[in-house]
Short mmCIF file of N, CA and C and ligand atoms in Angstrom, two decimals:
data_model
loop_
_atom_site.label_atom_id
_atom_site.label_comp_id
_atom_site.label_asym_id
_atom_site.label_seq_id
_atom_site.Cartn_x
_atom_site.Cartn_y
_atom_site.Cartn_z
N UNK A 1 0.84 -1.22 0.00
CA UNK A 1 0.00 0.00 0.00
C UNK A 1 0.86 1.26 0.00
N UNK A 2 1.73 1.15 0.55
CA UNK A 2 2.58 2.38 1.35
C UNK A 2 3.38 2.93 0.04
N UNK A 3 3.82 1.37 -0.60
CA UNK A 3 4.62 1.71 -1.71
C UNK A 3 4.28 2.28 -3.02
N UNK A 4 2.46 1.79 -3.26
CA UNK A 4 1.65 2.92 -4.42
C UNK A 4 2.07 4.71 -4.11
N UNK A 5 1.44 4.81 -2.69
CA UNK A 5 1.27 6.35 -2.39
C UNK A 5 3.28 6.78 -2.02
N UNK A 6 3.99 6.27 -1.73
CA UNK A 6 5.69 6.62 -1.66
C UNK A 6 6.28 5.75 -2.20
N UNK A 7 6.30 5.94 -4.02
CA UNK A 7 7.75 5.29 -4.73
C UNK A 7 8.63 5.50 -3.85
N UNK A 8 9.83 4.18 -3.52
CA UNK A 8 10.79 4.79 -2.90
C UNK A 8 11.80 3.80 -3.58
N UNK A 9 13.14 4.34 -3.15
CA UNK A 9 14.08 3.44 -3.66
C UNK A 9 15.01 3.03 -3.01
N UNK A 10 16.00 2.21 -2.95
CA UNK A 10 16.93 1.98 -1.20
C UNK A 10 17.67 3.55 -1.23
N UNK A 11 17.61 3.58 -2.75
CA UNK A 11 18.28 5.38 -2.13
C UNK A 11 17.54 6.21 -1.40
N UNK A 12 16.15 6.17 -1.90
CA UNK A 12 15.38 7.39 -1.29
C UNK A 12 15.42 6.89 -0.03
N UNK A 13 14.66 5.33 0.32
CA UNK A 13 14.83 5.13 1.80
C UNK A 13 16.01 5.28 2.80
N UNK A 14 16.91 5.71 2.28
CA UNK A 14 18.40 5.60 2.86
C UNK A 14 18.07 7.44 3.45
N UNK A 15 17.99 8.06 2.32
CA UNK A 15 17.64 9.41 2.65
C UNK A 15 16.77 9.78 3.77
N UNK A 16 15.64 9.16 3.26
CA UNK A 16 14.54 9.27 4.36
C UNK A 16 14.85 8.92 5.89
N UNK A 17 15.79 7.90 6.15
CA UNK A 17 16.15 6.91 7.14
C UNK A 17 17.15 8.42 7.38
N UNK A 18 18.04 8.84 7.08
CA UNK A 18 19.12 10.12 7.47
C UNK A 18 17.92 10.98 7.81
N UNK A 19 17.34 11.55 7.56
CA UNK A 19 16.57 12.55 7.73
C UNK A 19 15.82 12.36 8.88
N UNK A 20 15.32 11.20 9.07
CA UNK A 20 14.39 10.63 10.31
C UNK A 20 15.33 10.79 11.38
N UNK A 21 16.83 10.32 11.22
CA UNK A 21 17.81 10.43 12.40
C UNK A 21 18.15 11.82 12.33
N UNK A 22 18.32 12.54 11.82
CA UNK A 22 18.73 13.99 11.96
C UNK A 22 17.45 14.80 12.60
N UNK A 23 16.39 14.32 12.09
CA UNK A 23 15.18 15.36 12.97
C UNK A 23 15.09 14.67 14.54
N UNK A 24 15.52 13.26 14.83
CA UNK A 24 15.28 13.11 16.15
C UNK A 24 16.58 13.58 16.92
N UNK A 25 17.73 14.09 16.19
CA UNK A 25 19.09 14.73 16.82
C UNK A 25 18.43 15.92 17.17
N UNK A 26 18.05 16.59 16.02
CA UNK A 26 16.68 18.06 16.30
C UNK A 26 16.44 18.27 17.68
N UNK A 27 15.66 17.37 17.72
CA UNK A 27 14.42 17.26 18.35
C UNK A 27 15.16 17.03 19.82
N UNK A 28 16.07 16.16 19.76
CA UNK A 28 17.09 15.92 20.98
C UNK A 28 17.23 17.12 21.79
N UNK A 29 18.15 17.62 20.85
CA UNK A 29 18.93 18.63 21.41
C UNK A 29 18.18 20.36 21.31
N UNK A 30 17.09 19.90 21.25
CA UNK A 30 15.97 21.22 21.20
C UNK A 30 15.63 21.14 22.66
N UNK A 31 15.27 19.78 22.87
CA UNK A 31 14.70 19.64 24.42
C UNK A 31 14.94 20.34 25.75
N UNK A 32 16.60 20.05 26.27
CA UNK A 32 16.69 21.00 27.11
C UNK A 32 15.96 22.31 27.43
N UNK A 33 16.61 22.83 25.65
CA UNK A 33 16.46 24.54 25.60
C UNK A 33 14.88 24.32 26.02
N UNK A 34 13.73 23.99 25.28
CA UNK A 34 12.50 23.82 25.86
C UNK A 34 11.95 23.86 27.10
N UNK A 35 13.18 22.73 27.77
CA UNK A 35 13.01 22.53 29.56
C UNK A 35 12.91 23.85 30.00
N UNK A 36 14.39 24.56 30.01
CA UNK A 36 14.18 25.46 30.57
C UNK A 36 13.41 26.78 30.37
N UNK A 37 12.72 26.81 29.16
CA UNK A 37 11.92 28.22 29.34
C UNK A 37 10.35 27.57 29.84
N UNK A 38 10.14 26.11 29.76
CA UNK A 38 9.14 26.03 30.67
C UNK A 38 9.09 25.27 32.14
N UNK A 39 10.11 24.68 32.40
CA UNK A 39 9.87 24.09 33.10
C UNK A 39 10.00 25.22 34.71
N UNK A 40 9.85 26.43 34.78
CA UNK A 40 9.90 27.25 35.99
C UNK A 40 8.92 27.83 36.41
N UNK A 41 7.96 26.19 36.45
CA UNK A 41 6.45 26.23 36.62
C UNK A 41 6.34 26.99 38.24
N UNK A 42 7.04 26.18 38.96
CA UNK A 42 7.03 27.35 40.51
C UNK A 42 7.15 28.64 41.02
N UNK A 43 8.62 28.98 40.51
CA UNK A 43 8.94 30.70 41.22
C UNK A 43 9.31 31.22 39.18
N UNK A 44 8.19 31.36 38.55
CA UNK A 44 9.27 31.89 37.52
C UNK A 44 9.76 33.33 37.24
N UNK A 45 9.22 33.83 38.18
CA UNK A 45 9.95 35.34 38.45
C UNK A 45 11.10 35.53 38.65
N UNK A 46 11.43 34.63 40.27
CA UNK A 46 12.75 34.51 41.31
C UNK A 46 13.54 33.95 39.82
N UNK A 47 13.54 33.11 39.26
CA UNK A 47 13.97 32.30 38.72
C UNK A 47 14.96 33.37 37.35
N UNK A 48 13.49 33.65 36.80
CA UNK A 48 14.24 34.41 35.21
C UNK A 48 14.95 35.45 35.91
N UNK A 49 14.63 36.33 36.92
CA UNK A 49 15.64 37.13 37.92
C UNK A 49 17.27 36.54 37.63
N UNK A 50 16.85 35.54 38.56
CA UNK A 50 18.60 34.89 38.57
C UNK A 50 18.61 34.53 37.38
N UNK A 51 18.52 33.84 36.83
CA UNK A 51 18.84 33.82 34.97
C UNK A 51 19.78 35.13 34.64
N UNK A 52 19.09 35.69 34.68
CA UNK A 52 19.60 37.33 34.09
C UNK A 52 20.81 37.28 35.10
N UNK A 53 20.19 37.89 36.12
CA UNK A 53 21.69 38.22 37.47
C UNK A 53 22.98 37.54 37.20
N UNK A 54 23.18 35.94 36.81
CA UNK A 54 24.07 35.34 36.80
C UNK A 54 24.40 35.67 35.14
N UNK A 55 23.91 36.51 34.43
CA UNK A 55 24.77 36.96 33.24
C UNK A 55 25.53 38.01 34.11
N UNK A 56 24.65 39.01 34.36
CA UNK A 56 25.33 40.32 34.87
C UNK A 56 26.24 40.23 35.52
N UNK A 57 26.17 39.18 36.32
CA UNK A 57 27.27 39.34 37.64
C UNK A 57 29.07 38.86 36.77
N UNK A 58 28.35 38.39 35.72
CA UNK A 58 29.29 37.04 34.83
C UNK A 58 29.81 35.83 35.50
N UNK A 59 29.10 35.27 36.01
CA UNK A 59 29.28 34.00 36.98
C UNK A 59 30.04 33.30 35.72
N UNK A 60 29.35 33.04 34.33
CA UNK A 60 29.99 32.37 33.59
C UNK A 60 30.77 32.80 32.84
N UNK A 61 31.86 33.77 33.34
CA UNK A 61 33.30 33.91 32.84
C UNK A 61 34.13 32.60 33.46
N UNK A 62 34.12 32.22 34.77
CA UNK A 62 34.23 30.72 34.79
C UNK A 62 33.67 29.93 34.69
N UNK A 63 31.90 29.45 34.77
CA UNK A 63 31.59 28.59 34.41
C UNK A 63 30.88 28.21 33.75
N UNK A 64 30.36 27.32 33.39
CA UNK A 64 29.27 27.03 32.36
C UNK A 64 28.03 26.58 33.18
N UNK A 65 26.81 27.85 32.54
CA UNK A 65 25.32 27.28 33.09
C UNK A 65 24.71 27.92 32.10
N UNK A 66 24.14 26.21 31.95
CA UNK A 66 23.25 26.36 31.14
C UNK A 66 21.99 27.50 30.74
N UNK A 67 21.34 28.04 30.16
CA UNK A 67 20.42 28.86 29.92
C UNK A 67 20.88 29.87 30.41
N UNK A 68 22.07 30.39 30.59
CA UNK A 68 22.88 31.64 30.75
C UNK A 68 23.68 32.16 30.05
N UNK A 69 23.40 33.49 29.09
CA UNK A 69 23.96 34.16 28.31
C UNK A 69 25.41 33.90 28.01
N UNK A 70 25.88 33.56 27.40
CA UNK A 70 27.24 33.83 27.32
C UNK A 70 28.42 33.15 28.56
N UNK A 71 27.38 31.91 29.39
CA UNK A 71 27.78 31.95 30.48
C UNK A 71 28.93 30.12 29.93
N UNK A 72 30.18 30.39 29.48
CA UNK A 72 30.68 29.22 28.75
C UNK A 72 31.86 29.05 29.32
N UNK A 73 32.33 29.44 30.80
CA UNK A 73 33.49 29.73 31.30
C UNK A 73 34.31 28.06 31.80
N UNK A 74 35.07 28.21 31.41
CA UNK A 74 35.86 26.59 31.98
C UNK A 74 36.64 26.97 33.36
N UNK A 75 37.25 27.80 33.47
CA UNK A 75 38.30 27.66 34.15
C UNK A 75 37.41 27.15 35.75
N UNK A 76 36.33 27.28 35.83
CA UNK A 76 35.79 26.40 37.11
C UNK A 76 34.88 25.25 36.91
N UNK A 77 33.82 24.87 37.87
CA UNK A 77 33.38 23.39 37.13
C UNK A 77 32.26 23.94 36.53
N UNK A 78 31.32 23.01 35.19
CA UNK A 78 30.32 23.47 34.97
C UNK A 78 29.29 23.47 36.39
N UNK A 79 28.00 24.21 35.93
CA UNK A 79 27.15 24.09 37.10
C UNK A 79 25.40 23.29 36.47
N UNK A 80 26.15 22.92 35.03
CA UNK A 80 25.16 22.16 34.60
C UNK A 80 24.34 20.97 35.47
N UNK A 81 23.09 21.32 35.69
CA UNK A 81 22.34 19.67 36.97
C UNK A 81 22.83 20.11 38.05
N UNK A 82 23.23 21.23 38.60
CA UNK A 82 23.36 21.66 39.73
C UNK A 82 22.35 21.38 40.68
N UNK A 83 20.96 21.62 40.14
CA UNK A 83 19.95 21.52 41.40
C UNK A 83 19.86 19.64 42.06
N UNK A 84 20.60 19.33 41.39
CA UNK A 84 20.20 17.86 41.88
C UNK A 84 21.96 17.33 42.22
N UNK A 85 22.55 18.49 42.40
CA UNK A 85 23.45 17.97 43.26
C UNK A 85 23.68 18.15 44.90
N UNK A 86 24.44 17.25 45.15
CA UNK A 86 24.65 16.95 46.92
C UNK A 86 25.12 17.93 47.81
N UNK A 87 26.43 18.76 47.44
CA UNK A 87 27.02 19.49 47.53
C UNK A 87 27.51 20.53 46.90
N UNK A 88 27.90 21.68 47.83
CA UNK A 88 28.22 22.86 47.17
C UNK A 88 29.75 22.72 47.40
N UNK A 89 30.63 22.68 46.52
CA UNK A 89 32.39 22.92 46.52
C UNK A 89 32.74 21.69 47.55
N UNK A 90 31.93 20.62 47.00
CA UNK A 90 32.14 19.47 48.07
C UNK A 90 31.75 19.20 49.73
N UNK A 91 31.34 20.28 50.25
CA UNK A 91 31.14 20.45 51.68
C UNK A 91 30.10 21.05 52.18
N UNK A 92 29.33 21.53 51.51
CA UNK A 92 28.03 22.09 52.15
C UNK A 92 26.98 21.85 51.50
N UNK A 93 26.22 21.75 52.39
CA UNK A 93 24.30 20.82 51.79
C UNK A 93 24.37 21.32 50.73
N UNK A 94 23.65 21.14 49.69
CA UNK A 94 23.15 22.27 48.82
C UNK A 94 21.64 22.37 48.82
N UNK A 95 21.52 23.08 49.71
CA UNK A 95 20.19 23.99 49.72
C UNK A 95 20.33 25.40 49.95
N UNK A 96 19.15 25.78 49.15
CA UNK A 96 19.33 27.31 48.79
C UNK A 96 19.56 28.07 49.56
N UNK A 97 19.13 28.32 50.88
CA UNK A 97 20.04 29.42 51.69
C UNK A 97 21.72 28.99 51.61
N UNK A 98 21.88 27.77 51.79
CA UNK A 98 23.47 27.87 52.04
C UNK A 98 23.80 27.96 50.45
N UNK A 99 23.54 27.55 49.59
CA UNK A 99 24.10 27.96 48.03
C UNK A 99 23.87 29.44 47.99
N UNK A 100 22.94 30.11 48.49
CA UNK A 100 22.89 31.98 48.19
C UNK A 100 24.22 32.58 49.28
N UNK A 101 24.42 31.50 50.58
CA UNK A 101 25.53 32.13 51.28
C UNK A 101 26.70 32.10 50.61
N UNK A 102 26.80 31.13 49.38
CA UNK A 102 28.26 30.36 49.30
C UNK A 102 28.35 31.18 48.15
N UNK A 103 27.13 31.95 47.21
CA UNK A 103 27.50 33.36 46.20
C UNK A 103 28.28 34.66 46.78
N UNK A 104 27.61 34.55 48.12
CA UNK A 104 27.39 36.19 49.05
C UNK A 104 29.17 35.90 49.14
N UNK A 105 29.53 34.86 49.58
CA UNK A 105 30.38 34.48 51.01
C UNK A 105 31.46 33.46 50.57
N UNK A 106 31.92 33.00 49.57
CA UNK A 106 32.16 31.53 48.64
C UNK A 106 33.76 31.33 50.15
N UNK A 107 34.16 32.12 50.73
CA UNK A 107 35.59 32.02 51.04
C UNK A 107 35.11 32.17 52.59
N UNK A 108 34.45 32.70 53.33
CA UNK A 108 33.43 32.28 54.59
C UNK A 108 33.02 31.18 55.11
N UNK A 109 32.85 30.42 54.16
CA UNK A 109 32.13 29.33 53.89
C UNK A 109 33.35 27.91 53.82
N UNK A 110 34.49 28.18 53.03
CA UNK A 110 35.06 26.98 52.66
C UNK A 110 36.55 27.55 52.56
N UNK A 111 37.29 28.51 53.71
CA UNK A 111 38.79 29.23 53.68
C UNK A 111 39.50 28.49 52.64
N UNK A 112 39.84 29.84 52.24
CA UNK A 112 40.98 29.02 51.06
C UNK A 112 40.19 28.46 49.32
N UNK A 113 39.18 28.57 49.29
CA UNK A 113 38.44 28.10 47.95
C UNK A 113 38.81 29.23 46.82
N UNK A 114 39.20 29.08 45.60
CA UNK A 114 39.54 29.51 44.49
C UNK A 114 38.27 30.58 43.97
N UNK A 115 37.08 30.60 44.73
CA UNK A 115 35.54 30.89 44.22
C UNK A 115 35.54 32.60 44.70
N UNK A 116 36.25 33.46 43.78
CA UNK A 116 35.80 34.81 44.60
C UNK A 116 34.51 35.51 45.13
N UNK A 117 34.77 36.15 46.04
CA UNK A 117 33.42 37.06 46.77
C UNK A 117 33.25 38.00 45.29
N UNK A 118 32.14 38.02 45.25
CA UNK A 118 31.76 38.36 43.64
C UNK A 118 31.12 40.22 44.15
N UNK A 119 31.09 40.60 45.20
CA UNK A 119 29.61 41.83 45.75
C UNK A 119 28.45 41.38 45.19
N UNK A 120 27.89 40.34 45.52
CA UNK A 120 26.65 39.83 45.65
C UNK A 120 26.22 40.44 46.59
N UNK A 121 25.01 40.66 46.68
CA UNK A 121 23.78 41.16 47.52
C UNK A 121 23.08 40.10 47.97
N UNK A 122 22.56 39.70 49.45
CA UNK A 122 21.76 38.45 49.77
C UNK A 122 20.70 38.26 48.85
N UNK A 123 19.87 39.55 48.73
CA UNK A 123 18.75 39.28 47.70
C UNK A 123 19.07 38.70 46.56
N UNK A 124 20.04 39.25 45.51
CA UNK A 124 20.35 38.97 44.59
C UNK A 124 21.12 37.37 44.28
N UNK A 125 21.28 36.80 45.51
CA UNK A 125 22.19 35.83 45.38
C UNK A 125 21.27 34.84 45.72
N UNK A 126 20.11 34.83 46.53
CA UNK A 126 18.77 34.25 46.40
C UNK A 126 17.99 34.22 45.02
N UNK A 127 18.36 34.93 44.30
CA UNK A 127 17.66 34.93 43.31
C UNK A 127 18.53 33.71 42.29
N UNK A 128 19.62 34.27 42.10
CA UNK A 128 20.45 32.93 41.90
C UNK A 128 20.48 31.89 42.24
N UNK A 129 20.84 31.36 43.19
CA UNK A 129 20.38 30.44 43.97
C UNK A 129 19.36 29.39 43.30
N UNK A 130 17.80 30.11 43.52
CA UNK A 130 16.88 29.93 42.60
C UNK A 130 16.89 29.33 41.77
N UNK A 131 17.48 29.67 40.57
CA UNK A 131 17.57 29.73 39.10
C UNK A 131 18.74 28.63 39.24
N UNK A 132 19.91 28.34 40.00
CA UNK A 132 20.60 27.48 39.90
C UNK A 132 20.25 26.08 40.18
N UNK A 133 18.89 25.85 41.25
CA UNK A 133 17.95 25.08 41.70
C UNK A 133 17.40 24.60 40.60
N UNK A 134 17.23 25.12 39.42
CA UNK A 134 16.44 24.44 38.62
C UNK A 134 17.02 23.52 37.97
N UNK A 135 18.05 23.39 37.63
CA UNK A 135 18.86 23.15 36.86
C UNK A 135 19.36 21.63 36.87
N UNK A 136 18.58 20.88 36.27
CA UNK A 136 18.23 19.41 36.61
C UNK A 136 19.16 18.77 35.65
C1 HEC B 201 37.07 33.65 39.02
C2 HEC B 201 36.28 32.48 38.71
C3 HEC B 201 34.89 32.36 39.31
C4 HEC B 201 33.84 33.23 39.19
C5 HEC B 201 33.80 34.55 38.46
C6 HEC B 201 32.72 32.60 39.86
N1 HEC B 201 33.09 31.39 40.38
FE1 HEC B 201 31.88 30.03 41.26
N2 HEC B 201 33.45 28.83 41.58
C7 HEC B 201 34.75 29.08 41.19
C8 HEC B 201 35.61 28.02 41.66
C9 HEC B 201 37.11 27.90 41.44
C10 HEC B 201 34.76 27.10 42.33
C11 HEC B 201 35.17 25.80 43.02
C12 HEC B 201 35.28 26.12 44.49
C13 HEC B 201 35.65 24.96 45.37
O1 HEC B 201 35.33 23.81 45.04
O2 HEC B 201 36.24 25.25 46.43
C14 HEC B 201 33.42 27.64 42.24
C15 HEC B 201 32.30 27.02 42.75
C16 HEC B 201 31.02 27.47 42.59
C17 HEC B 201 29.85 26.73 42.96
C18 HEC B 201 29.86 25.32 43.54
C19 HEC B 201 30.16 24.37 42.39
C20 HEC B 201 30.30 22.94 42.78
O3 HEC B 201 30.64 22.15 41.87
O4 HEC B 201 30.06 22.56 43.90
C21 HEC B 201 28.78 27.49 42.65
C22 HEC B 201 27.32 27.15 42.84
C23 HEC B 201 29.28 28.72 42.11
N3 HEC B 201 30.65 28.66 42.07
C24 HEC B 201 28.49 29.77 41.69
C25 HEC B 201 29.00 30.97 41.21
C26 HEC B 201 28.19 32.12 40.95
C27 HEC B 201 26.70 32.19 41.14
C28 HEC B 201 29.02 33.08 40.48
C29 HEC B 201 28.69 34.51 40.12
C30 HEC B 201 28.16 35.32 41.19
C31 HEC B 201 30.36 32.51 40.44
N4 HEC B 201 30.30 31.23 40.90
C32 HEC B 201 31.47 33.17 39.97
C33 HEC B 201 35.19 30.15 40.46
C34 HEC B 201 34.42 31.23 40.08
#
């Protein structure tokens, strides 16, 4: 039946078969980006806040987070899936007050850490915080 309504030929099907794998690479790697402009079904204020903030501040001149401008920095670790990690710089819970202290405070927190005091503002570093929470 299929073959009345689509002449095909092992070439065309070969094509078709590339094309089918290239739109589900698409489709792959579309997803994330998707995640994050919807998935900040909870606080999406706090959230797109820190989004932004962590361009401004340029958090990602060292690191890399995701859905952040320009934010492609190596020289520290990525912070990609951050919200579903254990720890902050290895040693502290990671929950959001102590991750907004460890923006405010990174050398307070863990003497001696490579992570400079950036002049974060508590508010502002809550807002981060936030937005770094999502980040599955
Ligand atoms: C000069 C480079 C630099 C800048 C700029 C910087 N960081 Fe960091 N950051 C580091 C380093 C180095 C570490 C690792 C610290 C450690 O493990 O002791 C770190 C660790 C972190 C961690 C914990 C990562 C982990 O894997 O546990 C978070 C969260 C973080 N930084 C957020 C921020 C935010 C938010 C900003 C912007 C306000 C920022 N950083 C700016 C260098 C930087």
């Amino acid at each position: 039946m299929s073959r009345r309504l689509i002449p095909s030929s092992p070439a065309t099907n070969w094509r078709a078969c590339m094309l089918t794998l290239a739109g589900a690479w698409l489709i792959d790697a579309a997803g994330p980006v998707a995640a994050e402009s919807t998935g900040h079904a909870e606080h999406p204020r706090s959230t797109e806040a820190g989004r932004t903030l962590l361009a401004q501040y340029q958090c990602g001149s060292c690191h890399t987070i995701p859905g952040v401008a320009g934010a492609q920095g190596i020289a520290a670790g990525t912070l990609e899936g951050f919200g579903r990690r254990s720890y902050i710089a290895g040693r502290l819970a990671n929950i959001p007050d102590a991750l907004a202290a460890w923006i405010v405070a990174p050398q307070s927190l863990v003497p001696g850490t490579a992570m400079p005091a950036m002049g974060v503002s508590q508010a502002d570093a809550q807002l981060m915080a936030a937005y770094l929470m999502t980040l599955r």
